[in-house]
């Protein structure tokens, strides 16, 4: 009887290589390559950190807790990805644009796709609570030409740092949300209230772990936007309040200089704030909107 192949001895020096050898070596499926790469980095981290068996059990317990804390309403795995910078890095790799174009950021967990369309000039603050903010914006292409008929979805936290779908019993339906279309000149405007920054959830396993490590868990004040137009790449982005003290430590790495604006104080018609912003779109390589 011909003996079978002799397995290599698993050791600290060759652990990831032995794992990779057990995967198919010639396949069109990218999964084996992905697994081999992830395991190589995982084993390298273990060799560097040299955890005890008890340490590793605590890692497994943490990952188990993240799974138990995740459901349709609470996405603890997404929070972990966001706070570790993984989500932002994937976004950076996949949305490279010219420097003059508006950069993408993460959409975040509080987006709603069912927001009703409003006429330009509407007030999206349905409860009227907070300092009034006038938003005047323009959508243009890389040459500065107006993008007419662009669809702009916006949403934000209130003056206490909460989104409407976080407080369904305290805020009106669709509060601080709206869908607008740009005019022939690429412009649109609306009224809202000045948003507040807020802390990311710290009552779950992810927040507790990073809080214990001293990681900053604040998000600076911002407005969310998704801008779509046929023939252009979709923009998913934020506009940040330039006066917020937490700009340099945004928990999900979304702050970019191009997205920071100072809200200007205006006294005409009573105390109010004003924000002006221009969204610069890039034409889609395939000639169709995303």
Tab-separated table of C-alpha atoms in Angstrom:
chain	number	residue	atom	x	y	z
A	1	UNK	CA	0.000	0.000	0.000
A	2	UNK	CA	1.431	3.348	-1.054
A	3	UNK	CA	1.633	5.754	1.868
A	4	UNK	CA	-0.133	9.086	1.511
A	5	UNK	CA	1.684	12.411	1.548
A	6	UNK	CA	3.302	13.295	4.847
A	7	UNK	CA	1.894	16.446	6.421
A	8	UNK	CA	4.387	19.136	7.320
A	9	UNK	CA	4.804	19.823	10.999
A	10	UNK	CA	2.776	22.857	12.013
A	11	UNK	CA	5.072	25.359	13.740
A	12	UNK	CA	5.287	29.007	14.672
A	13	UNK	CA	7.574	29.620	11.714
A	14	UNK	CA	5.424	28.039	8.999
A	15	UNK	CA	1.829	28.214	10.294
A	16	UNK	CA	0.377	30.480	7.611
A	17	UNK	CA	2.250	28.672	4.822
A	18	UNK	CA	0.782	25.321	5.891
A	19	UNK	CA	-2.716	26.842	5.938
A	20	UNK	CA	-2.207	28.268	2.436
A	21	UNK	CA	-0.950	24.912	1.091
A	22	UNK	CA	-4.269	23.288	2.025
A	23	UNK	CA	-6.179	25.654	-0.228
A	24	UNK	CA	-6.669	25.036	-3.986
A	25	UNK	CA	-3.625	26.378	-5.800
A	26	UNK	CA	-5.223	26.926	-9.198
A	27	UNK	CA	-8.752	28.260	-9.214
A	28	UNK	CA	-10.699	31.171	-10.628
A	29	UNK	CA	-12.299	31.680	-7.227
A	30	UNK	CA	-10.705	34.594	-5.341
A	31	UNK	CA	-11.772	33.221	-1.943
A	32	UNK	CA	-8.706	30.971	-1.371
A	33	UNK	CA	-6.393	33.926	-2.025
A	34	UNK	CA	-8.387	36.144	0.310
A	35	UNK	CA	-8.314	33.536	3.081
A	36	UNK	CA	-4.581	32.949	2.673
A	37	UNK	CA	-3.846	36.678	2.876
A	38	UNK	CA	-6.047	37.233	5.940
A	39	UNK	CA	-4.576	34.239	7.754
A	40	UNK	CA	-1.019	35.346	6.941
A	41	UNK	CA	-1.628	38.711	8.603
A	42	UNK	CA	-3.527	37.135	11.497
A	43	UNK	CA	-0.741	34.693	12.267
A	44	UNK	CA	1.852	37.484	11.978
A	45	UNK	CA	-0.092	39.523	14.560
A	46	UNK	CA	-0.292	36.524	16.897
A	47	UNK	CA	3.458	35.924	16.600
A	48	UNK	CA	4.126	39.603	17.328
A	49	UNK	CA	1.710	39.964	20.271
A	50	UNK	CA	2.224	36.433	21.672
A	51	UNK	CA	-1.138	36.138	23.497
A	52	UNK	CA	-1.688	33.503	26.167
A	53	UNK	CA	-4.471	30.964	25.769
A	54	UNK	CA	-6.546	33.067	28.187
A	55	UNK	CA	-5.870	36.193	26.111
A	56	UNK	CA	-7.067	34.433	22.960
A	57	UNK	CA	-10.205	33.175	24.681
A	58	UNK	CA	-11.009	36.785	25.554
A	59	UNK	CA	-10.652	37.713	21.857
A	60	UNK	CA	-13.097	34.943	20.924
A	61	UNK	CA	-15.488	36.066	23.676
A	62	UNK	CA	-15.365	39.656	22.353
A	63	UNK	CA	-16.196	38.548	18.803
A	64	UNK	CA	-19.007	36.394	20.182
A	65	UNK	CA	-20.387	39.390	22.088
A	66	UNK	CA	-20.301	41.501	18.911
A	67	UNK	CA	-22.355	38.844	17.143
A	68	UNK	CA	-24.886	38.666	19.969
A	69	UNK	CA	-25.223	42.480	19.973
A	70	UNK	CA	-25.926	42.653	16.219
A	71	UNK	CA	-29.437	42.592	14.786
A	72	UNK	CA	-31.529	44.430	12.190
A	73	UNK	CA	-31.613	47.606	14.275
A	74	UNK	CA	-28.140	47.484	15.789
A	75	UNK	CA	-25.230	46.723	13.466
A	76	UNK	CA	-22.367	46.136	15.874
A	77	UNK	CA	-20.177	44.496	13.210
A	78	UNK	CA	-20.545	47.600	11.019
A	79	UNK	CA	-19.634	49.765	14.012
A	80	UNK	CA	-16.496	47.688	14.569
A	81	UNK	CA	-15.503	48.034	10.911
A	82	UNK	CA	-16.132	51.790	11.008
A	83	UNK	CA	-14.237	52.476	14.224
A	84	UNK	CA	-11.224	50.420	13.162
A	85	UNK	CA	-10.947	52.504	9.985
A	86	UNK	CA	-11.598	49.474	7.785
A	87	UNK	CA	-14.769	50.919	6.226
A	88	UNK	CA	-13.063	54.243	5.470
A	89	UNK	CA	-10.065	52.489	3.913
A	90	UNK	CA	-12.281	50.393	1.624
A	91	UNK	CA	-14.089	53.599	0.599
A	92	UNK	CA	-10.774	55.334	-0.136
A	93	UNK	CA	-9.554	52.466	-2.315
A	94	UNK	CA	-12.778	52.310	-4.325
A	95	UNK	CA	-13.665	55.976	-4.824
A	96	UNK	CA	-10.543	57.712	-6.092
A	97	UNK	CA	-11.384	61.021	-7.735
A	98	UNK	CA	-9.587	64.135	-9.006
A	99	UNK	CA	-8.599	66.501	-6.184
A	100	UNK	CA	-11.135	69.108	-7.287
A	101	UNK	CA	-14.047	66.642	-7.043
A	102	UNK	CA	-16.106	66.161	-3.886
A	103	UNK	CA	-14.768	63.103	-2.027
A	104	UNK	CA	-16.864	60.240	-0.744
A	105	UNK	CA	-17.282	59.361	2.924
A	106	UNK	CA	-19.220	56.616	4.685
A	107	UNK	CA	-23.008	56.722	4.449
A	108	UNK	CA	-23.515	55.800	8.101
A	109	UNK	CA	-26.235	53.697	9.727
A	110	UNK	CA	-29.045	56.297	9.906
A	111	UNK	CA	-29.810	56.724	6.189
A	112	UNK	CA	-33.381	56.177	4.977
A	113	UNK	CA	-34.238	55.530	1.330
A	114	UNK	CA	-37.936	56.411	1.658
A	115	UNK	CA	-37.595	60.163	2.211
A	116	UNK	CA	-40.247	62.232	0.373
A	117	UNK	CA	-39.201	64.726	-2.289
A	118	UNK	CA	-39.504	68.386	-1.273
A	119	UNK	CA	-39.541	71.643	-3.176
A	120	UNK	CA	-36.385	73.715	-3.080
A	121	UNK	CA	-36.610	76.165	-0.182
A	122	UNK	CA	-38.519	73.778	2.101
A	123	UNK	CA	-37.838	73.518	5.826
A	124	UNK	CA	-36.822	69.971	6.831
A	125	UNK	CA	-36.960	70.778	10.566
A	126	UNK	CA	-40.451	69.500	11.289
A	127	UNK	CA	-40.375	70.229	15.012
A	128	UNK	CA	-38.598	73.589	14.722
A	129	UNK	CA	-36.278	72.817	17.634
A	130	UNK	CA	-32.799	74.309	17.283
A	131	UNK	CA	-30.944	77.247	15.769
A	132	UNK	CA	-32.086	77.889	12.209
A	133	UNK	CA	-29.668	77.061	9.397
A	134	UNK	CA	-30.066	78.057	5.745
A	135	UNK	CA	-28.320	75.668	3.335
A	136	UNK	CA	-27.569	76.937	-0.154
A	137	UNK	CA	-25.757	74.542	-2.465
A	138	UNK	CA	-24.826	73.978	-6.082
A	139	UNK	CA	-24.074	70.813	-8.068
A	140	UNK	CA	-21.491	71.203	-10.845
A	141	UNK	CA	-19.201	69.090	-13.008
A	142	UNK	CA	-15.391	69.223	-13.014
A	143	UNK	CA	-15.478	72.161	-15.427
A	144	UNK	CA	-17.806	74.155	-13.179
A	145	UNK	CA	-20.845	73.648	-15.378
A	146	UNK	CA	-24.199	73.175	-13.603
A	147	UNK	CA	-25.638	69.683	-13.223
A	148	UNK	CA	-29.382	70.149	-13.640
A	149	UNK	CA	-31.887	67.692	-12.223
A	150	UNK	CA	-29.483	66.078	-9.771
A	151	UNK	CA	-31.177	64.205	-6.922
A	152	UNK	CA	-29.927	65.250	-3.507
A	153	UNK	CA	-30.838	63.343	-0.350
A	154	UNK	CA	-29.887	64.943	2.951
A	155	UNK	CA	-30.214	63.894	6.584
A	156	UNK	CA	-28.694	64.962	9.897
A	157	UNK	CA	-28.799	64.733	13.674
A	158	UNK	CA	-30.805	67.241	15.686
A	159	UNK	CA	-29.455	69.812	18.155
A	160	UNK	CA	-29.060	67.082	20.782
A	161	UNK	CA	-27.118	64.780	18.454
A	162	UNK	CA	-29.894	62.274	17.656
A	163	UNK	CA	-31.302	61.163	14.298
A	164	UNK	CA	-35.032	60.854	13.757
A	165	UNK	CA	-34.932	57.072	13.478
A	166	UNK	CA	-33.100	56.890	16.802
A	167	UNK	CA	-36.004	58.662	18.512
A	168	UNK	CA	-39.197	57.580	16.728
A	169	UNK	CA	-41.290	58.556	19.769
A	170	UNK	CA	-39.657	61.961	20.232
A	171	UNK	CA	-39.112	63.285	16.698
A	172	UNK	CA	-41.622	63.588	13.831
A	173	UNK	CA	-41.397	61.102	10.966
A	174	UNK	CA	-38.751	62.261	8.437
A	175	UNK	CA	-37.566	65.059	10.728
A	176	UNK	CA	-34.351	66.648	9.392
A	177	UNK	CA	-34.503	64.652	6.153
A	178	UNK	CA	-35.302	65.667	2.626
A	179	UNK	CA	-34.900	64.851	-1.042
A	180	UNK	CA	-34.340	67.756	-3.440
A	181	UNK	CA	-33.532	68.281	-7.103
A	182	UNK	CA	-31.140	70.841	-8.506
A	183	UNK	CA	-32.488	73.482	-10.853
A	184	UNK	CA	-31.260	74.384	-14.336
A	185	UNK	CA	-28.439	76.344	-12.690
A	186	UNK	CA	-27.472	73.332	-10.551
A	187	UNK	CA	-28.662	75.057	-7.379
A	188	UNK	CA	-30.925	73.983	-4.537
A	189	UNK	CA	-31.547	75.329	-1.066
A	190	UNK	CA	-33.458	74.436	2.060
A	191	UNK	CA	-33.869	75.353	5.715
A	192	UNK	CA	-32.959	73.183	8.662
A	193	UNK	CA	-31.387	73.575	12.102
A	194	UNK	CA	-27.747	73.536	13.094
A	195	UNK	CA	-26.803	69.916	13.929
A	196	UNK	CA	-24.862	68.791	16.962
A	197	UNK	CA	-21.968	66.374	17.141
A	198	UNK	CA	-22.504	63.190	19.089
A	199	UNK	CA	-20.870	60.154	20.598
A	200	UNK	CA	-20.995	56.854	18.749
A	201	UNK	CA	-22.687	53.988	20.636
A	202	UNK	CA	-20.557	53.028	23.632
A	203	UNK	CA	-22.966	50.674	25.397
A	204	UNK	CA	-22.040	47.612	23.325
A	205	UNK	CA	-18.924	45.432	23.166
A	206	UNK	CA	-17.233	47.555	20.466
A	207	UNK	CA	-17.739	50.874	22.247
A	208	UNK	CA	-16.723	49.418	25.602
A	209	UNK	CA	-13.526	47.919	24.181
A	210	UNK	CA	-12.389	51.041	22.353
A	211	UNK	CA	-13.440	53.280	25.231
A	212	UNK	CA	-11.348	51.185	27.584
A	213	UNK	CA	-8.422	51.630	25.165
A	214	UNK	CA	-8.863	55.425	25.285
A	215	UNK	CA	-10.036	55.718	21.695
A	216	UNK	CA	-12.085	58.904	20.951
A	217	UNK	CA	-15.727	58.028	20.300
A	218	UNK	CA	-17.019	61.393	19.078
A	219	UNK	CA	-18.341	62.500	15.717
A	220	UNK	CA	-18.138	66.221	14.873
A	221	UNK	CA	-21.311	68.012	13.759
A	222	UNK	CA	-22.174	67.360	10.119
A	223	UNK	CA	-24.810	67.105	7.412
A	224	UNK	CA	-25.113	63.983	5.240
A	225	UNK	CA	-25.648	64.122	1.473
A	226	UNK	CA	-26.102	61.670	-1.371
A	227	UNK	CA	-25.981	63.342	-4.798
A	228	UNK	CA	-27.039	61.376	-7.895
A	229	UNK	CA	-27.255	62.411	-11.543
A	230	UNK	CA	-27.368	60.389	-14.794
A	231	UNK	CA	-23.913	60.069	-16.335
A	232	UNK	CA	-22.068	60.910	-13.088
A	233	UNK	CA	-20.565	58.975	-10.200
A	234	UNK	CA	-22.784	59.152	-7.124
A	235	UNK	CA	-21.452	61.299	-4.281
A	236	UNK	CA	-22.010	60.013	-0.743
A	237	UNK	CA	-20.504	62.518	1.649
A	238	UNK	CA	-20.671	64.791	4.707
A	239	UNK	CA	-20.274	68.526	5.201
A	240	UNK	CA	-18.708	69.297	8.584
A	241	UNK	CA	-19.125	72.271	10.909
A	242	UNK	CA	-15.703	73.933	10.903
A	243	UNK	CA	-16.117	75.190	14.463
A	244	UNK	CA	-16.588	71.731	15.998
A	245	UNK	CA	-13.735	70.929	18.451
A	246	UNK	CA	-13.714	67.228	17.499
A	247	UNK	CA	-12.857	67.584	13.799
A	248	UNK	CA	-9.380	66.104	14.262
A	249	UNK	CA	-10.655	62.942	15.960
A	250	UNK	CA	-13.741	61.898	14.006
A	251	UNK	CA	-14.408	58.338	15.156
A	252	UNK	CA	-14.991	57.006	11.619
A	253	UNK	CA	-12.266	59.004	9.794
A	254	UNK	CA	-14.665	60.952	7.573
A	255	UNK	CA	-13.313	64.497	7.945
A	256	UNK	CA	-11.461	65.850	4.902
A	257	UNK	CA	-10.402	69.496	4.408
A	258	UNK	CA	-12.628	69.790	1.307
A	259	UNK	CA	-15.688	68.915	3.407
A	260	UNK	CA	-15.186	71.396	6.271
A	261	UNK	CA	-17.093	74.675	6.170
A	262	UNK	CA	-17.687	77.442	8.684
A	263	UNK	CA	-21.362	78.123	9.332
A	264	UNK	CA	-21.778	81.876	8.896
A	265	UNK	CA	-23.862	83.879	11.336
A	266	UNK	CA	-26.491	86.150	9.765
A	267	UNK	CA	-28.771	88.493	11.656
A	268	UNK	CA	-31.186	89.422	8.871
A	269	UNK	CA	-34.657	88.223	9.825
A	270	UNK	CA	-33.449	87.114	13.248
A	271	UNK	CA	-30.442	85.095	14.418
A	272	UNK	CA	-29.662	82.356	11.901
A	273	UNK	CA	-26.792	80.422	10.405
A	274	UNK	CA	-25.931	79.987	6.742
A	275	UNK	CA	-24.004	77.282	4.910
A	276	UNK	CA	-22.855	77.454	1.285
A	277	UNK	CA	-21.387	74.422	-0.439
A	278	UNK	CA	-20.628	73.243	-3.970
A	279	UNK	CA	-20.749	69.554	-4.892
A	280	UNK	CA	-18.380	68.710	-7.748
A	281	UNK	CA	-19.340	65.563	-9.654
A	282	UNK	CA	-17.189	63.299	-11.845
A	283	UNK	CA	-18.582	61.805	-15.019
A	284	UNK	CA	-19.034	58.053	-14.892
A	285	UNK	CA	-16.566	56.050	-16.951
A	286	UNK	CA	-19.452	53.931	-18.186
A	287	UNK	CA	-21.512	56.993	-19.040
A	288	UNK	CA	-24.270	56.198	-16.546
A	289	UNK	CA	-25.019	57.214	-12.986
A	290	UNK	CA	-24.303	54.710	-10.223
